[in-house]
PDB file of C-alpha atoms in Angstrom:
ATOM      1  CA  MET F 147      99.458 288.235  49.989  1.00  0.00           C
ATOM      2  CA  LYS F 148     101.371 289.593  52.568  1.00  0.00           C
ATOM      3  CA  ASN F 149     102.835 293.184  52.502  1.00  0.00           C
ATOM      4  CA  ILE F 150     106.710 294.055  53.243  1.00  0.00           C
ATOM      5  CA  PHE F 151     106.546 297.082  55.319  1.00  0.00           C
ATOM      6  CA  LEU F 152     110.105 299.129  55.067  1.00  0.00           C
ATOM      7  CA  ASN F 153     110.453 301.423  58.000  1.00  0.00           C
ATOM      8  CA  LEU F 154     111.876 304.429  58.115  1.00  0.00           C
ATOM      9  CA  HIS F 155     113.659 305.777  61.634  1.00  0.00           C
ATOM     10  CA  GLY F 156     114.539 309.318  62.192  1.00  0.00           C
ATOM     11  CA  PHE F 157     117.782 311.321  63.058  1.00  0.00           C
ATOM     12  CA  GLY F 158     120.165 309.714  64.870  1.00  0.00           C
ATOM     13  CA  SER F 159     118.014 306.284  65.537  1.00  0.00           C
ATOM     14  CA  SER F 160     118.331 302.928  64.677  1.00  0.00           C
ATOM     15  CA  GLY F 161     116.108 300.402  62.022  1.00  0.00           C
ATOM     16  CA  ALA F 162     115.697 298.497  65.381  1.00  0.00           C
ATOM     17  CA  ASN F 163     113.304 301.152  66.529  1.00  0.00           C
ATOM     18  CA  SER F 164     110.140 301.242  68.683  1.00  0.00           C
ATOM     19  CA  LYS F 165     108.376 301.869  65.076  1.00  0.00           C
ATOM     20  CA  ALA F 166     109.622 298.531  63.701  1.00  0.00           C
ATOM     21  CA  ALA F 167     109.260 296.725  67.031  1.00  0.00           C
ATOM     22  CA  ALA F 168     105.288 297.412  66.784  1.00  0.00           C
ATOM     23  CA  LEU F 169     105.439 296.348  63.276  1.00  0.00           C
ATOM     24  CA  ILE F 170     106.797 292.889  64.415  1.00  0.00           C
ATOM     25  CA  GLU F 171     104.635 292.306  67.431  1.00  0.00           C
ATOM     26  CA  ASN F 172     101.105 293.332  65.647  1.00  0.00           C
ATOM     27  CA  TYR F 173     102.242 291.898  62.529  1.00  0.00           C
ATOM     28  CA  PRO F 174     104.369 288.521  62.901  1.00  0.00           C
ATOM     29  CA  ASP F 175     103.003 287.393  59.578  1.00  0.00           C
ATOM     30  CA  HIS F 176     104.412 289.910  57.546  1.00  0.00           C
ATOM     31  CA  GLU F 177     107.660 290.684  56.271  1.00  0.00           C
ATOM     32  CA  LEU F 178     110.045 293.987  58.023  1.00  0.00           C
ATOM     33  CA  ILE F 179     112.711 295.582  56.042  1.00  0.00           C
ATOM     34  CA  SER F 180     114.073 297.815  58.994  1.00  0.00           C
ATOM     35  CA  PRO F 181     117.517 299.288  57.613  1.00  0.00           C
ATOM     36  CA  ASP F 182     120.012 301.110  59.805  1.00  0.00           C
ATOM     37  CA  LEU F 183     119.795 304.290  57.764  1.00  0.00           C
ATOM     38  CA  PRO F 184     122.854 307.247  57.997  1.00  0.00           C
ATOM     39  CA  ALA F 185     123.252 310.696  58.997  1.00  0.00           C
ATOM     40  CA  ASP F 186     123.489 312.511  55.370  1.00  0.00           C
ATOM     41  CA  PRO F 187     120.244 312.654  54.306  1.00  0.00           C
ATOM     42  CA  LEU F 188     121.238 312.243  50.114  1.00  0.00           C
ATOM     43  CA  GLU F 189     123.053 308.847  51.380  1.00  0.00           C
ATOM     44  CA  CYS F 190     119.684 307.582  53.346  1.00  0.00           C
ATOM     45  CA  LEU F 191     117.654 307.840  50.144  1.00  0.00           C
ATOM     46  CA  GLU F 192     120.046 305.983  47.650  1.00  0.00           C
ATOM     47  CA  ILE F 193     119.869 303.785  50.157  1.00  0.00           C
ATOM     48  CA  ILE F 194     115.784 304.187  50.575  1.00  0.00           C
ATOM     49  CA  ASP F 195     115.758 304.140  46.712  1.00  0.00           C
ATOM     50  CA  LYS F 196     117.575 301.108  45.896  1.00  0.00           C
ATOM     51  CA  ILE F 197     115.727 298.494  48.243  1.00  0.00           C
ATOM     52  CA  ILE F 198     112.645 299.792  46.632  1.00  0.00           C
ATOM     53  CA  VAL F 199     113.976 299.210  43.223  1.00  0.00           C
ATOM     54  CA  GLU F 200     115.064 295.821  44.199  1.00  0.00           C
ATOM     55  CA  ASN F 201     111.672 295.130  45.997  1.00  0.00           C
ATOM     56  CA  LYS F 202     109.235 296.730  43.030  1.00  0.00           C
ATOM     57  CA  GLU F 203     107.430 293.895  41.917  1.00  0.00           C
ATOM     58  CA  ARG F 204     107.016 293.010  45.829  1.00  0.00           C
ATOM     59  CA  PRO F 205     103.721 295.141  47.662  1.00  0.00           C
ATOM     60  CA  LEU F 206     106.093 296.970  50.065  1.00  0.00           C
ATOM     61  CA  VAL F 207     104.185 300.001  52.471  1.00  0.00           C
ATOM     62  CA  MET F 208     106.166 302.214  53.687  1.00  0.00           C
ATOM     63  CA  GLN F 209     106.412 303.751  57.327  1.00  0.00           C
ATOM     64  CA  GLY F 210     108.561 306.875  58.647  1.00  0.00           C
ATOM     65  CA  SER F 211     108.582 308.351  61.886  1.00  0.00           C
ATOM     66  CA  SER F 212     110.131 311.729  62.106  1.00  0.00           C
ATOM     67  CA  MET F 213     113.356 312.248  59.605  1.00  0.00           C
ATOM     68  CA  GLY F 214     111.777 308.686  58.242  1.00  0.00           C
ATOM     69  CA  GLY F 215     108.827 310.114  57.479  1.00  0.00           C
ATOM     70  CA  PHE F 216     110.345 312.629  55.535  1.00  0.00           C
ATOM     71  CA  TYR F 217     112.405 310.558  53.458  1.00  0.00           C
ATOM     72  CA  SER F 218     108.641 307.916  52.844  1.00  0.00           C
ATOM     73  CA  LEU F 219     107.429 310.972  51.690  1.00  0.00           C
ATOM     74  CA  ILE F 220     109.875 311.524  49.070  1.00  0.00           C
ATOM     75  CA  MET F 221     110.308 307.428  48.392  1.00  0.00           C
ATOM     76  CA  HIS F 222     106.162 307.912  48.162  1.00  0.00           C
ATOM     77  CA  LEU F 223     106.317 311.082  45.435  1.00  0.00           C
ATOM     78  CA  ARG F 224     109.365 309.120  43.547  1.00  0.00           C
ATOM     79  CA  HIS F 225     107.467 305.206  43.416  1.00  0.00           C
ATOM     80  CA  ARG F 226     104.239 305.616  44.156  1.00  0.00           C
ATOM     81  CA  ILE F 227     104.382 303.538  47.174  1.00  0.00           C
ATOM     82  CA  PRO F 228     102.020 303.864  50.267  1.00  0.00           C
ATOM     83  CA  ALA F 229     103.376 305.847  52.836  1.00  0.00           C
ATOM     84  CA  LEU F 230     102.414 306.144  56.362  1.00  0.00           C
ATOM     85  CA  LEU F 231     104.225 309.263  57.833  1.00  0.00           C
ATOM     86  CA  ILE F 232     105.108 309.661  61.723  1.00  0.00           C
ATOM     87  CA  ASN F 233     105.249 313.268  62.780  1.00  0.00           C
ATOM     88  CA  PRO F 234     106.976 313.202  59.731  1.00  0.00           C
ATOM     89  CA  ALA F 235     109.938 316.417  59.897  1.00  0.00           C
ATOM     90  CA  LEU F 236     109.090 317.868  56.272  1.00  0.00           C
ATOM     91  CA  THR F 237     111.219 321.049  57.205  1.00  0.00           C
ATOM     92  CA  PRO F 238     114.545 319.441  58.186  1.00  0.00           C
ATOM     93  CA  ALA F 239     117.110 321.382  56.927  1.00  0.00           C
ATOM     94  CA  GLU F 240     115.670 324.108  59.456  1.00  0.00           C
ATOM     95  CA  LEU F 241     115.846 321.663  62.468  1.00  0.00           C
ATOM     96  CA  VAL F 242     119.576 320.677  61.245  1.00  0.00           C
ATOM     97  CA  ARG F 243     120.093 324.580  60.952  1.00  0.00           C
ATOM     98  CA  ASN F 244     118.930 324.655  64.778  1.00  0.00           C
ATOM     99  CA  ARG F 245     121.783 322.484  65.992  1.00  0.00           C
ATOM    100  CA  LEU F 246     124.623 324.037  63.757  1.00  0.00           C
ATOM    101  CA  GLY F 247     127.297 323.151  65.775  1.00  0.00           C
ATOM    102  CA  ASP F 248     126.074 321.087  68.071  1.00  0.00           C
ATOM    103  CA  VAL F 249     127.684 317.372  68.529  1.00  0.00           C
ATOM    104  CA  TYR F 250     124.666 314.977  68.031  1.00  0.00           C
ATOM    105  CA  GLU F 251     124.737 311.523  69.844  1.00  0.00           C
ATOM    106  CA  PHE F 252     123.004 308.525  67.496  1.00  0.00           C
ATOM    107  CA  SER F 253     121.223 305.651  69.116  1.00  0.00           C
ATOM    108  CA  ASN F 254     124.053 303.362  68.336  1.00  0.00           C
ATOM    109  CA  GLY F 255     126.621 305.378  70.144  1.00  0.00           C
ATOM    110  CA  ASP F 256     128.108 307.241  67.192  1.00  0.00           C
ATOM    111  CA  SER F 257     127.954 310.663  67.100  1.00  0.00           C
ATOM    112  CA  ILE F 258     128.372 313.303  64.340  1.00  0.00           C
ATOM    113  CA  LEU F 259     129.053 317.367  64.327  1.00  0.00           C
ATOM    114  CA  ILE F 260     126.520 319.318  63.115  1.00  0.00           C
ATOM    115  CA  SER F 261     127.689 321.425  59.901  1.00  0.00           C
ATOM    116  CA  GLN F 262     127.065 323.385  57.407  1.00  0.00           C
ATOM    117  CA  GLU F 263     127.066 320.765  54.695  1.00  0.00           C
ATOM    118  CA  HIS F 264     124.511 318.956  56.662  1.00  0.00           C
ATOM    119  CA  VAL F 265     121.994 321.872  56.316  1.00  0.00           C
ATOM    120  CA  ASP F 266     122.972 321.744  52.953  1.00  0.00           C
ATOM    121  CA  ARG F 267     122.360 318.625  51.791  1.00  0.00           C
ATOM    122  CA  PHE F 268     119.191 318.602  53.820  1.00  0.00           C
ATOM    123  CA  ALA F 269     118.284 321.819  52.204  1.00  0.00           C
ATOM    124  CA  THR F 270     118.973 319.993  48.756  1.00  0.00           C
ATOM    125  CA  ALA F 271     116.547 317.199  49.746  1.00  0.00           C
ATOM    126  CA  GLN F 272     114.011 319.655  51.326  1.00  0.00           C
ATOM    127  CA  GLU F 273     114.419 321.043  47.888  1.00  0.00           C
ATOM    128  CA  GLU F 274     112.933 317.968  45.944  1.00  0.00           C
ATOM    129  CA  LEU F 275     110.280 317.362  48.470  1.00  0.00           C
ATOM    130  CA  GLU F 276     108.558 320.744  47.644  1.00  0.00           C
ATOM    131  CA  LYS F 277     109.231 320.657  43.872  1.00  0.00           C
ATOM    132  CA  ARG F 278     107.900 317.545  43.682  1.00  0.00           C
ATOM    133  CA  ILE F 279     104.681 318.078  45.747  1.00  0.00           C
ATOM    134  CA  ALA F 280     104.471 321.363  43.800  1.00  0.00           C
ATOM    135  CA  LYS F 281     104.538 319.373  40.328  1.00  0.00           C
ATOM    136  CA  GLN F 282     102.775 316.233  41.386  1.00  0.00           C
ATOM    137  CA  GLY F 283     101.488 315.874  44.742  1.00  0.00           C
ATOM    138  CA  ALA F 284     100.670 312.239  46.632  1.00  0.00           C
ATOM    139  CA  SER F 285      98.268 309.680  44.986  1.00  0.00           C
ATOM    140  CA  ARG F 286      95.064 309.402  46.252  1.00  0.00           C
ATOM    141  CA  GLY F 287      94.619 307.668  49.501  1.00  0.00           C
ATOM    142  CA  GLN F 288      98.046 306.636  49.784  1.00  0.00           C
ATOM    143  CA  VAL F 289      99.156 308.612  52.112  1.00  0.00           C
ATOM    144  CA  LEU F 290      98.552 308.883  55.978  1.00  0.00           C
ATOM    145  CA  ALA F 291     100.326 311.084  58.326  1.00  0.00           C
ATOM    146  CA  LEU F 292     100.000 310.651  62.034  1.00  0.00           C
ATOM    147  CA  ILE F 293     100.164 313.564  64.124  1.00  0.00           C
ATOM    148  CA  GLY F 294     101.286 313.970  67.877  1.00  0.00           C
ATOM    149  CA  GLU F 295      99.075 317.278  68.568  1.00  0.00           C
ATOM    150  CA  HIS F 296     101.607 317.545  71.808  1.00  0.00           C
ATOM    151  CA  ASP F 297     105.252 317.220  69.816  1.00  0.00           C
ATOM    152  CA  GLU F 298     107.939 319.108  71.553  1.00  0.00           C
ATOM    153  CA  LEU F 299     110.296 319.056  68.313  1.00  0.00           C
ATOM    154  CA  LEU F 300     108.211 319.884  65.143  1.00  0.00           C
ATOM    155  CA  ASP F 301     105.744 322.532  64.402  1.00  0.00           C
ATOM    156  CA  GLN F 302     102.658 320.846  64.017  1.00  0.00           C
ATOM    157  CA  ASN F 303     101.073 323.589  62.514  1.00  0.00           C
ATOM    158  CA  ALA F 304     103.666 323.993  59.722  1.00  0.00           C
ATOM    159  CA  MET F 305     103.428 319.873  58.671  1.00  0.00           C
ATOM    160  CA  LYS F 306     100.150 320.182  58.914  1.00  0.00           C
ATOM    161  CA  SER F 307     100.178 322.541  56.161  1.00  0.00           C
ATOM    162  CA  ILE F 308     102.835 320.679  53.742  1.00  0.00           C
ATOM    163  CA  LEU F 309     100.110 317.575  54.323  1.00  0.00           C
ATOM    164  CA  LYS F 310      97.528 319.284  53.148  1.00  0.00           C
ATOM    165  CA  LYS F 311      98.875 320.863  50.197  1.00  0.00           C
ATOM    166  CA  ALA F 312     100.810 317.287  49.277  1.00  0.00           C
ATOM    167  CA  GLY F 313      97.080 315.767  49.513  1.00  0.00           C
ATOM    168  CA  ALA F 314      97.741 313.266  52.266  1.00  0.00           C
ATOM    169  CA  ALA F 315      95.286 312.667  55.364  1.00  0.00           C
ATOM    170  CA  ILE F 316      96.295 313.708  58.832  1.00  0.00           C
ATOM    171  CA  ILE F 317      95.141 311.540  61.829  1.00  0.00           C
ATOM    172  CA  SER F 318      95.566 313.392  65.406  1.00  0.00           C
ATOM    173  CA  TYR F 319      96.566 311.663  68.266  1.00  0.00           C
ATOM    174  CA  ASP F 320      96.657 313.693  71.789  1.00  0.00           C
ATOM    175  CA  THR F 321     100.798 312.134  72.053  1.00  0.00           C
ATOM    176  CA  ASP F 322     104.639 313.471  71.599  1.00  0.00           C
ATOM    177  CA  HIS F 323     107.202 313.352  68.940  1.00  0.00           C
ATOM    178  CA  GLN F 324     108.267 309.736  70.223  1.00  0.00           C
ATOM    179  CA  PHE F 325     104.140 309.004  69.400  1.00  0.00           C
ATOM    180  CA  GLN F 326     104.056 306.897  72.911  1.00  0.00           C
ATOM    181  CA  GLY F 327     101.744 304.673  72.561  1.00  0.00           C
ATOM    182  CA  TYR F 328     102.305 303.264  68.569  1.00  0.00           C
ATOM    183  CA  GLY F 329     101.995 300.016  69.428  1.00  0.00           C
ATOM    184  CA  GLU F 330      98.529 300.076  70.471  1.00  0.00           C
ATOM    185  CA  VAL F 331      97.380 302.551  67.667  1.00  0.00           C
ATOM    186  CA  SER F 332      99.204 300.199  64.967  1.00  0.00           C
ATOM    187  CA  ARG F 333      96.949 297.054  66.580  1.00  0.00           C
ATOM    188  CA  LYS F 334      93.786 299.166  67.470  1.00  0.00           C
ATOM    189  CA  ASP F 335      93.101 302.073  65.394  1.00  0.00           C
ATOM    190  CA  GLU F 336      91.402 300.211  61.906  1.00  0.00           C
ATOM    191  CA  ARG F 337      92.463 303.276  59.613  1.00  0.00           C
ATOM    192  CA  VAL F 338      95.901 302.792  60.295  1.00  0.00           C
ATOM    193  CA  ARG F 339      94.787 298.980  60.421  1.00  0.00           C
ATOM    194  CA  ASN F 340      93.643 299.094  57.289  1.00  0.00           C
ATOM    195  CA  PHE F 341      96.668 301.388  55.623  1.00  0.00           C
ATOM    196  CA  LEU F 342      99.107 299.197  56.556  1.00  0.00           C
ATOM    197  CA  LEU F 343      96.994 295.920  54.879  1.00  0.00           C
ATOM    198  CA  GLN F 344      96.518 297.359  52.304  1.00  0.00           C
ATOM    199  CA  LEU F 345      97.546 295.939  49.064  1.00  0.00           C
ATOM    200  CA  ARG F 346      99.175 297.796  46.652  1.00  0.00           C
ATOM    201  CA  GLN F 347      98.000 297.173  43.091  1.00  0.00           C
ATOM    202  CA  GLN F 348     101.307 296.177  40.979  1.00  0.00           C
ATOM    203  CA  ASN F 349     102.336 297.766  37.639  1.00  0.00           C
TER     204      ASN F 349
END
């Protein structure tokens, strides 16, 4: 059985990001769902939740990078779907608060002014993550985080602390926040390949 990869991009990126391209190149026989997500985190969660519910009988495996990794972990805790997290941004409210008042340029040419409302909505989503981790944590062997030790955006020690609390497995790499070299990692690293190609048990 072939898996369906659900790729979730980072803040300001698009569904046609480099992580989606790596899956298309390395796993051409598998299906890919890679939506363009809006800036609002609660809208993102609604969109992703709808996709998962519509495909609940299919063998979904999520892949999320940066903010997409944050969404992927929440969705794993909601639906227990395997989640590969690539430099997940697990404290997004703090990240967005640091850009308060800035104009953020998106890869598709759009831009937004970061407001307190954005901060508040990310804080709401972050609170859900924290509560779900405290209540249940990840399913054993179903969340794998790939951490770039030279990440210029995230405090990876803080991210690792949250991931360990959640019960996620962690693999460290000598790379940056963009995770240069992911195409090769997803093709050659057997731990990553085995995770992506696992067959999810259907209910």
